Short mmCIF file of C-alpha atoms in Angstrom, two decimals:
data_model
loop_
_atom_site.label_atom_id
_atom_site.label_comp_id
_atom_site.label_asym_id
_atom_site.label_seq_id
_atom_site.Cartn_x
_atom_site.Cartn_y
_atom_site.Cartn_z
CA UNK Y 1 121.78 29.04 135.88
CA UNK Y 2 123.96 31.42 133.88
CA UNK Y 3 127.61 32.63 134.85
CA UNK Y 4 130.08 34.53 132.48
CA UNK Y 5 133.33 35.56 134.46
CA UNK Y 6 135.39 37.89 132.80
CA UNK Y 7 134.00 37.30 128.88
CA UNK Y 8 136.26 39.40 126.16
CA UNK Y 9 135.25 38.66 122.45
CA UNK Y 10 137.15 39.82 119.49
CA UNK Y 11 136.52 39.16 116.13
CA UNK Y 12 140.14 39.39 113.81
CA UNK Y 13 140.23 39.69 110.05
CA UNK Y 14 141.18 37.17 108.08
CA UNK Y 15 143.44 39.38 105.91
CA UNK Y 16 144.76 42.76 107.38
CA UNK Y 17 141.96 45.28 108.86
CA UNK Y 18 141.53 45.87 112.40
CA UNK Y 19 140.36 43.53 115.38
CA UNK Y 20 136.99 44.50 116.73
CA UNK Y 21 136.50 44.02 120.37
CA UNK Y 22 132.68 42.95 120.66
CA UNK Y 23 132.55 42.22 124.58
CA UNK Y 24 135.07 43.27 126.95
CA UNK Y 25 136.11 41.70 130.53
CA UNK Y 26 132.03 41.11 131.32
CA UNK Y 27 130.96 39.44 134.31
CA UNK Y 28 127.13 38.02 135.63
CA UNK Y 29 125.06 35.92 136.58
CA UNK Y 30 121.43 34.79 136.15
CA UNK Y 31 119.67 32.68 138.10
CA UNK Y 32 116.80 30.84 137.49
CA UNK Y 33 113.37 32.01 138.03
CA UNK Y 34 114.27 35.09 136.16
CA UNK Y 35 113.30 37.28 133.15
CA UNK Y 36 116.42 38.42 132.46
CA UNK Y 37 116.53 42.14 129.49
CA UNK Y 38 119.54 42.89 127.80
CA UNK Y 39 119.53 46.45 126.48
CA UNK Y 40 122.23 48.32 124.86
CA UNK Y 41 122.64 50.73 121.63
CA UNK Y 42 123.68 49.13 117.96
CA UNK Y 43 126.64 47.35 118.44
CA UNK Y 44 126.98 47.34 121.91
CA UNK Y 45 127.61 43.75 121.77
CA UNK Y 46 123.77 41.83 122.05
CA UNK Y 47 123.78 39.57 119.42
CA UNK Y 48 127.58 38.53 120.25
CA UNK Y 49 126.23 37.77 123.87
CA UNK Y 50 123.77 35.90 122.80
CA UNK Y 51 125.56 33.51 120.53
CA UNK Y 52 128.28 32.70 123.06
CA UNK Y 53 125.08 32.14 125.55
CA UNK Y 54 124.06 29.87 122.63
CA UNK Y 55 127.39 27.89 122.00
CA UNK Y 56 127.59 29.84 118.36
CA UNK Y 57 130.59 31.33 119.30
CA UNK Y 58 133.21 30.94 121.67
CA UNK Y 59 134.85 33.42 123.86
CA UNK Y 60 138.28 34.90 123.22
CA UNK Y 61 139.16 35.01 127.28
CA UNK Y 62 136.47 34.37 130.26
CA UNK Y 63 134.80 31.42 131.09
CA UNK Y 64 130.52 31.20 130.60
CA UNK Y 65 128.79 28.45 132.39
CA UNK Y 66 124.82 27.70 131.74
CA UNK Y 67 123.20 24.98 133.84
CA UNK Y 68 126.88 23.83 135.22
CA UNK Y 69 128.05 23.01 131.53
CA UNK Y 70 129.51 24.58 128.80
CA UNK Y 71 127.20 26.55 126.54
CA UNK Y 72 127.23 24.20 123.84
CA UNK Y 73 127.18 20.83 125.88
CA UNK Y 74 124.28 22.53 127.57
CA UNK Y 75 122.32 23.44 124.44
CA UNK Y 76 123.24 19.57 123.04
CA UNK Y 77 121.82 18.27 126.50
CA UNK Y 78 118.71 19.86 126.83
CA UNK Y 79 117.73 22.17 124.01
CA UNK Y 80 117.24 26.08 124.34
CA UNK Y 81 114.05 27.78 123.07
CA UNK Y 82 115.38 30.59 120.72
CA UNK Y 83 113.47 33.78 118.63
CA UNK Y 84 116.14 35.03 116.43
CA UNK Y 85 115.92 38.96 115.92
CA UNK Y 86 115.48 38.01 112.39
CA UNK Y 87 113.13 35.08 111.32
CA UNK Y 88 113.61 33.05 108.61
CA UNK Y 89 111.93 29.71 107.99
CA UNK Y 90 111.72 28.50 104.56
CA UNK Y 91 108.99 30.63 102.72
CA UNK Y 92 107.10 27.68 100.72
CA UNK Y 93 106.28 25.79 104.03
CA UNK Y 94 102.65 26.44 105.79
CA UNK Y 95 102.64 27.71 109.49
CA UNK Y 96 101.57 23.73 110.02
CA UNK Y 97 103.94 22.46 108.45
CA UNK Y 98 106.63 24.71 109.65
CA UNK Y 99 106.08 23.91 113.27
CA UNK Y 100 105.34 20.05 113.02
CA UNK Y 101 108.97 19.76 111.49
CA UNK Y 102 110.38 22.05 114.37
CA UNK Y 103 108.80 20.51 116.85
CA UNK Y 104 110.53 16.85 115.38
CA UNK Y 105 113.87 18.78 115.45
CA UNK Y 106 113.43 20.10 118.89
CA UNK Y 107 112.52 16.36 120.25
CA UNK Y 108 109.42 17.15 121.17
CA UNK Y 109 107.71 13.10 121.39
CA UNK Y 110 106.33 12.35 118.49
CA UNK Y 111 102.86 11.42 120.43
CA UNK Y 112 103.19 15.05 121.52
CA UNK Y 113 103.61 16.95 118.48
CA UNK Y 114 100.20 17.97 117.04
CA UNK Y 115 98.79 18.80 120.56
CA UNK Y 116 101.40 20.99 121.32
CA UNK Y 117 101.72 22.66 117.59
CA UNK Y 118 97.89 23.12 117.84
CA UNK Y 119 98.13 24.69 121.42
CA UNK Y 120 100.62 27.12 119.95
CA UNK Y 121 98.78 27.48 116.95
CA UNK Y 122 95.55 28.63 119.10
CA UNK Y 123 97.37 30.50 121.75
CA UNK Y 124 99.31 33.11 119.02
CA UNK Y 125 96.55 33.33 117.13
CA UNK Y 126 97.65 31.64 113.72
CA UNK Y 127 94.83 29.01 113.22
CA UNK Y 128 93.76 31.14 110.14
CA UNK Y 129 96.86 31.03 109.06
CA UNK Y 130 97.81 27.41 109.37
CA UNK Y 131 97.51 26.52 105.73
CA UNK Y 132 99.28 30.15 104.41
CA UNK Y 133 103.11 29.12 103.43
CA UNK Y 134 105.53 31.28 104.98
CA UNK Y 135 106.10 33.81 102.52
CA UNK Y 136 102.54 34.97 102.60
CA UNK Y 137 102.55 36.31 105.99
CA UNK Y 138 102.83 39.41 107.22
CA UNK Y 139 105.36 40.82 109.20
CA UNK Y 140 103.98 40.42 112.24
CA UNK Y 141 102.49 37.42 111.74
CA UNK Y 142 105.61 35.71 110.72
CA UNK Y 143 106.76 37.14 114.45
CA UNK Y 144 104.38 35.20 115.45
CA UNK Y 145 104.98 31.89 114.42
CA UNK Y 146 108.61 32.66 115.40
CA UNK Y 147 107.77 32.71 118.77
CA UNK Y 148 105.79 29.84 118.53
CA UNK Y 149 108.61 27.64 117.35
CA UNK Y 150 111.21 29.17 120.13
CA UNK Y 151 108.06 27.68 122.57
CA UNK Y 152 107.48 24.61 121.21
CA UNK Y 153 110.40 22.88 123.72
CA UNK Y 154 109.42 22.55 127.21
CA UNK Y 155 113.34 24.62 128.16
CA UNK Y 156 114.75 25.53 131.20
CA UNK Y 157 116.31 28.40 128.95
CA UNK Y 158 114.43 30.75 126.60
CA UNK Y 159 116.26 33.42 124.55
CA UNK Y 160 114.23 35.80 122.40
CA UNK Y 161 116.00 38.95 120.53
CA UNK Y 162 113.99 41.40 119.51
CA UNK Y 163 110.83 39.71 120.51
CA UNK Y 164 108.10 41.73 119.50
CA UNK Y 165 109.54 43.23 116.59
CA UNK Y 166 106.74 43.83 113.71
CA UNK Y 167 104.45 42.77 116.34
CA UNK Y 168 101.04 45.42 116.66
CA UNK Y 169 100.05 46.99 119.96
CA UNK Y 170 97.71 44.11 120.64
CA UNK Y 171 99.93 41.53 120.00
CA UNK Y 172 102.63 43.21 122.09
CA UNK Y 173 100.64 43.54 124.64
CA UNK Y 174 99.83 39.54 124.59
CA UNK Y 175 102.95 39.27 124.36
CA UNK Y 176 103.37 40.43 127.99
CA UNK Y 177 100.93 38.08 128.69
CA UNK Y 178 102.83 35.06 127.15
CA UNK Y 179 106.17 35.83 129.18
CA UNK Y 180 104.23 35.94 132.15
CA UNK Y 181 102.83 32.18 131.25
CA UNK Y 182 106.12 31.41 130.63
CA UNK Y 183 107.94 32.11 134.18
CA UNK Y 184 108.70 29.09 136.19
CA UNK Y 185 110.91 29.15 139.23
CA UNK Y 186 113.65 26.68 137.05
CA UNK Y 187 113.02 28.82 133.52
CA UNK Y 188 115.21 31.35 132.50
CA UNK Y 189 114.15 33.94 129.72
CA UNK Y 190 116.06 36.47 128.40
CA UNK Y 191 114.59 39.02 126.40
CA UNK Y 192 117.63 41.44 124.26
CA UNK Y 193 115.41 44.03 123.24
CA UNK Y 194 115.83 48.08 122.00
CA UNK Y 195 111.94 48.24 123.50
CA UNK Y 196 112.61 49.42 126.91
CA UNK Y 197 109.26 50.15 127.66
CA UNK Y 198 108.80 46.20 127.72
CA UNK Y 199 111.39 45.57 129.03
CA UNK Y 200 110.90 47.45 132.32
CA UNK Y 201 107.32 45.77 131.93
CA UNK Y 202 108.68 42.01 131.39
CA UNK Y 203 112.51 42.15 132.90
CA UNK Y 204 113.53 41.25 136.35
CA UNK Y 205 116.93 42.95 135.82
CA UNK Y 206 118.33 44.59 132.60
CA UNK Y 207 122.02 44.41 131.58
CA UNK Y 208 122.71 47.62 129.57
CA UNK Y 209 125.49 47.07 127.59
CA UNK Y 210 127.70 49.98 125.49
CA UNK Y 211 130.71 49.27 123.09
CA UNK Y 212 130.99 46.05 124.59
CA UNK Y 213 131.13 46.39 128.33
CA UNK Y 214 128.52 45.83 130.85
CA UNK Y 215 127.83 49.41 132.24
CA UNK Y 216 125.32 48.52 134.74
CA UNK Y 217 122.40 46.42 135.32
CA UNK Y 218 118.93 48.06 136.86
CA UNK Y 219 116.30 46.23 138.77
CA UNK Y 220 113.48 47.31 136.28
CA UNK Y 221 110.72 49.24 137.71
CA UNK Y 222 112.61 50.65 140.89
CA UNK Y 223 112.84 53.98 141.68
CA UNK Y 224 114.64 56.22 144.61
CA UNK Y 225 113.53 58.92 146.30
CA UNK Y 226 116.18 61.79 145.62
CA UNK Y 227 115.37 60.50 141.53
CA UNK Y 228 114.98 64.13 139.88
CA UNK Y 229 112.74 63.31 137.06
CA UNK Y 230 111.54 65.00 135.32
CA UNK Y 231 107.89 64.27 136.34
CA UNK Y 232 104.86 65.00 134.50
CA UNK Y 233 101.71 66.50 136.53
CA UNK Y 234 98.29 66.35 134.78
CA UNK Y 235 95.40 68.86 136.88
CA UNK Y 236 92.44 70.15 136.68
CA UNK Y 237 91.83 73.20 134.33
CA UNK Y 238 92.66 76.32 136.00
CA UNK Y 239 94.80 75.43 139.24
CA UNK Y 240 97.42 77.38 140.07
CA UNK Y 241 100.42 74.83 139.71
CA UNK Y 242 103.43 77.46 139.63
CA UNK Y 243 101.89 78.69 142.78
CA UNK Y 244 103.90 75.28 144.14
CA UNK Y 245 106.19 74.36 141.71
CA UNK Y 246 107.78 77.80 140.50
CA UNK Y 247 109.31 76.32 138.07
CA UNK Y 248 107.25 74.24 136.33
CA UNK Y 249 106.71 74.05 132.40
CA UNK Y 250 103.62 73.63 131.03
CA UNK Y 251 103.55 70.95 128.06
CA UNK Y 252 102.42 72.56 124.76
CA UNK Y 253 99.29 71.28 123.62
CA UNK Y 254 98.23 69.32 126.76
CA UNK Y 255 96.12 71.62 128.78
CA UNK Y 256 96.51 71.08 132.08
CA UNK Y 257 100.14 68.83 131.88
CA UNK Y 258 103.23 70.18 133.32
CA UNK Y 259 106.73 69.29 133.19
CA UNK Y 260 108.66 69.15 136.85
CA UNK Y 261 111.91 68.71 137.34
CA UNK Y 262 112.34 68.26 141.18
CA UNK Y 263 113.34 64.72 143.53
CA UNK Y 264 110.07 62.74 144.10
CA UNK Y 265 109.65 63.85 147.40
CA UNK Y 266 109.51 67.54 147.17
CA UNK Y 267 106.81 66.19 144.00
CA UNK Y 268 104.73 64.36 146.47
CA UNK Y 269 105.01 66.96 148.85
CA UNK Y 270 103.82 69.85 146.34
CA UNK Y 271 100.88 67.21 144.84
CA UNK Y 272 99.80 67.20 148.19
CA UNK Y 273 99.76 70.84 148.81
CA UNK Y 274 97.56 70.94 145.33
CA UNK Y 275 95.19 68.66 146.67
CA UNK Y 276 94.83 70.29 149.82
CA UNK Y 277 94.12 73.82 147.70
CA UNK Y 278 91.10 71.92 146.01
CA UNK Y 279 93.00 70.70 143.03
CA UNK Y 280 92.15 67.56 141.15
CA UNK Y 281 95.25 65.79 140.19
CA UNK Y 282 94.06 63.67 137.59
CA UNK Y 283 97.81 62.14 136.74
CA UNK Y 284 100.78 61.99 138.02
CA UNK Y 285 104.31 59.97 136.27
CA UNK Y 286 107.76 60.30 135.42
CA UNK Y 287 108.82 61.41 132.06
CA UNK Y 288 110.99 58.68 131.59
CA UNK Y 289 110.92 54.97 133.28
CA UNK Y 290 113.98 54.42 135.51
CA UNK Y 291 115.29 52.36 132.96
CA UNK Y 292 115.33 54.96 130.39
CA UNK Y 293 117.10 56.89 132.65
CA UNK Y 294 119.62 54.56 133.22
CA UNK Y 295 120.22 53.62 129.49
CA UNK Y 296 120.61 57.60 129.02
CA UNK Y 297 122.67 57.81 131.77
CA UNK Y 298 124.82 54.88 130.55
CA UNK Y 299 125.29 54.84 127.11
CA UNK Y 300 124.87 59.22 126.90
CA UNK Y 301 124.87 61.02 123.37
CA UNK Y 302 124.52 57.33 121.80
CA UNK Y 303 121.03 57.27 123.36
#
């Protein structure tokens, strides 16, 4: 669905100053049926990826390809559904209003329109909002109806920066729930997000990106079995943890939590020799997802 071979962009003053190099020689490919995350520190080169996935830029050297096309003669084709990290929709239109008139400029049929704006409407949960103009929303709310304009296009690409940005716990955990909905086996969605956490919930794969080059990308959620941690071990009261793991900290003000830094096996292996002493293990989880540790590993200090 998406291939970028060899993408450089640089963005030159228009008087004097110095050239800044935003991506550099990057290469992938998505394909579709994917959730696709993009991670990387400030300016590592997100936003600049997604505009040239977007046909808003072009690239200085490389070649991108979405659907077989060009970005741009793709997006003109067939539409894109698209959350920008920052939303902006004209503050003295209602929620309604607001989405009826995106809805006409995203070609949804006019026969279609209120069904699907009222769907959207229901499933984000802005139908006490629908006659509130845009500027009197809150923060998240106004995520909200973001999102529900990126959806209101039935696309075989969905690109949402920054997705659940102002959004509360409960609405970023619907969120999750919306993505999910959202999978087909001809979709893509990519998610650019600084979240990582939901990204190793939602993402496929993640790209991590850092000053501009693709440093790796992780199949979120997979781990290895010589992966050192650290690991966090919650017990019963009382056990006698450093009888197994010498070295073990225990975590201030969490009775009964210690910190473990040892490869997963020899961490199974000791758990099990706890058990078998008549300890209750009532937890047991890495510190850090193995995306975390990836982006740490990738991007260093600038984590």
């Amino acid at each position: 669905m998406i291939a970028l071979e060899g993408i450089a962009k640089t963005y030159r003053p228009l008087f004097g100053g110095r050239s800044v190099h935003a991506l550099r020689d990057l290469t992938l490919t998505v394909e579709r049926g994917e959730v696709f995350g993009i991670a990387g520190p400030n300016g590592a080169g997100k936003s600049t990826l997604l505009s040239l996935l977007l046909g808003v830029l072009y690239p200085t050297a490389g070649t991108i390809r979405v659907g077989g096309h060009g970005p741009r003669e793709y997006v003109e084709r067939n539409g894109v559904g698209y959350l920008t990290e920052l939303v902006a929709i004209p503050p003295r239109w209602t929620v309604d209003s607001a989405l009826r008139r995106y809805a006409a400029l995203a070609g949804v049929p006019a026969v279609d329109r209120r069904g699907r704006v009222d769907a959207l409407i229901e499933s984000l949960g802005l139908g006490e909002h629908r006659r509130k103009q845009v500027r009197q929303l809150s923060k998240g709310n106004l995520q909200r109806l973001g999102l529900a304009q990126a959806l209101l296009r039935d696309s075989e690409l969905l690109v949402l920066d920054e997705p659940t940005h102002g959004l509360d716990p409960l609405w970023t955990s619907r969120f999750r729930d919306i993505v999910e909905a959202e999978r087909r086996p001809d979709r893509v969605i990519v998610i650019a997000s600084h979240n990582l956490d939901e990204l190793e919930r939602l993402a496929d794969r993640v790209a991590i990106l850092h000053q501009g080059r693709l440093e790796r990308i992780v199949v979120a959620g997979s781990r290895t079995t010589d992966d050192a941690g650290p690991y966090r071990v919650v017990v019963s009261r009382g056990a006698d943890v450093a009888s197994v793991f010498p070295a073990a900290e225990a975590v201030v003000g969490r009775p009964g939590e210690f910190r473990i830094m040892s490869g997963l096996v020899e961490v199974n292996r000791g758990i099990g020799r706890l058990i078998a002493a008549g300890t209750t293990v009532e937890a047991f989880y890495p510190e850090r997802s193995r995306l975390e540790s990836e982006f740490r590993n990738a991007v260093g200090e600038d984590a």
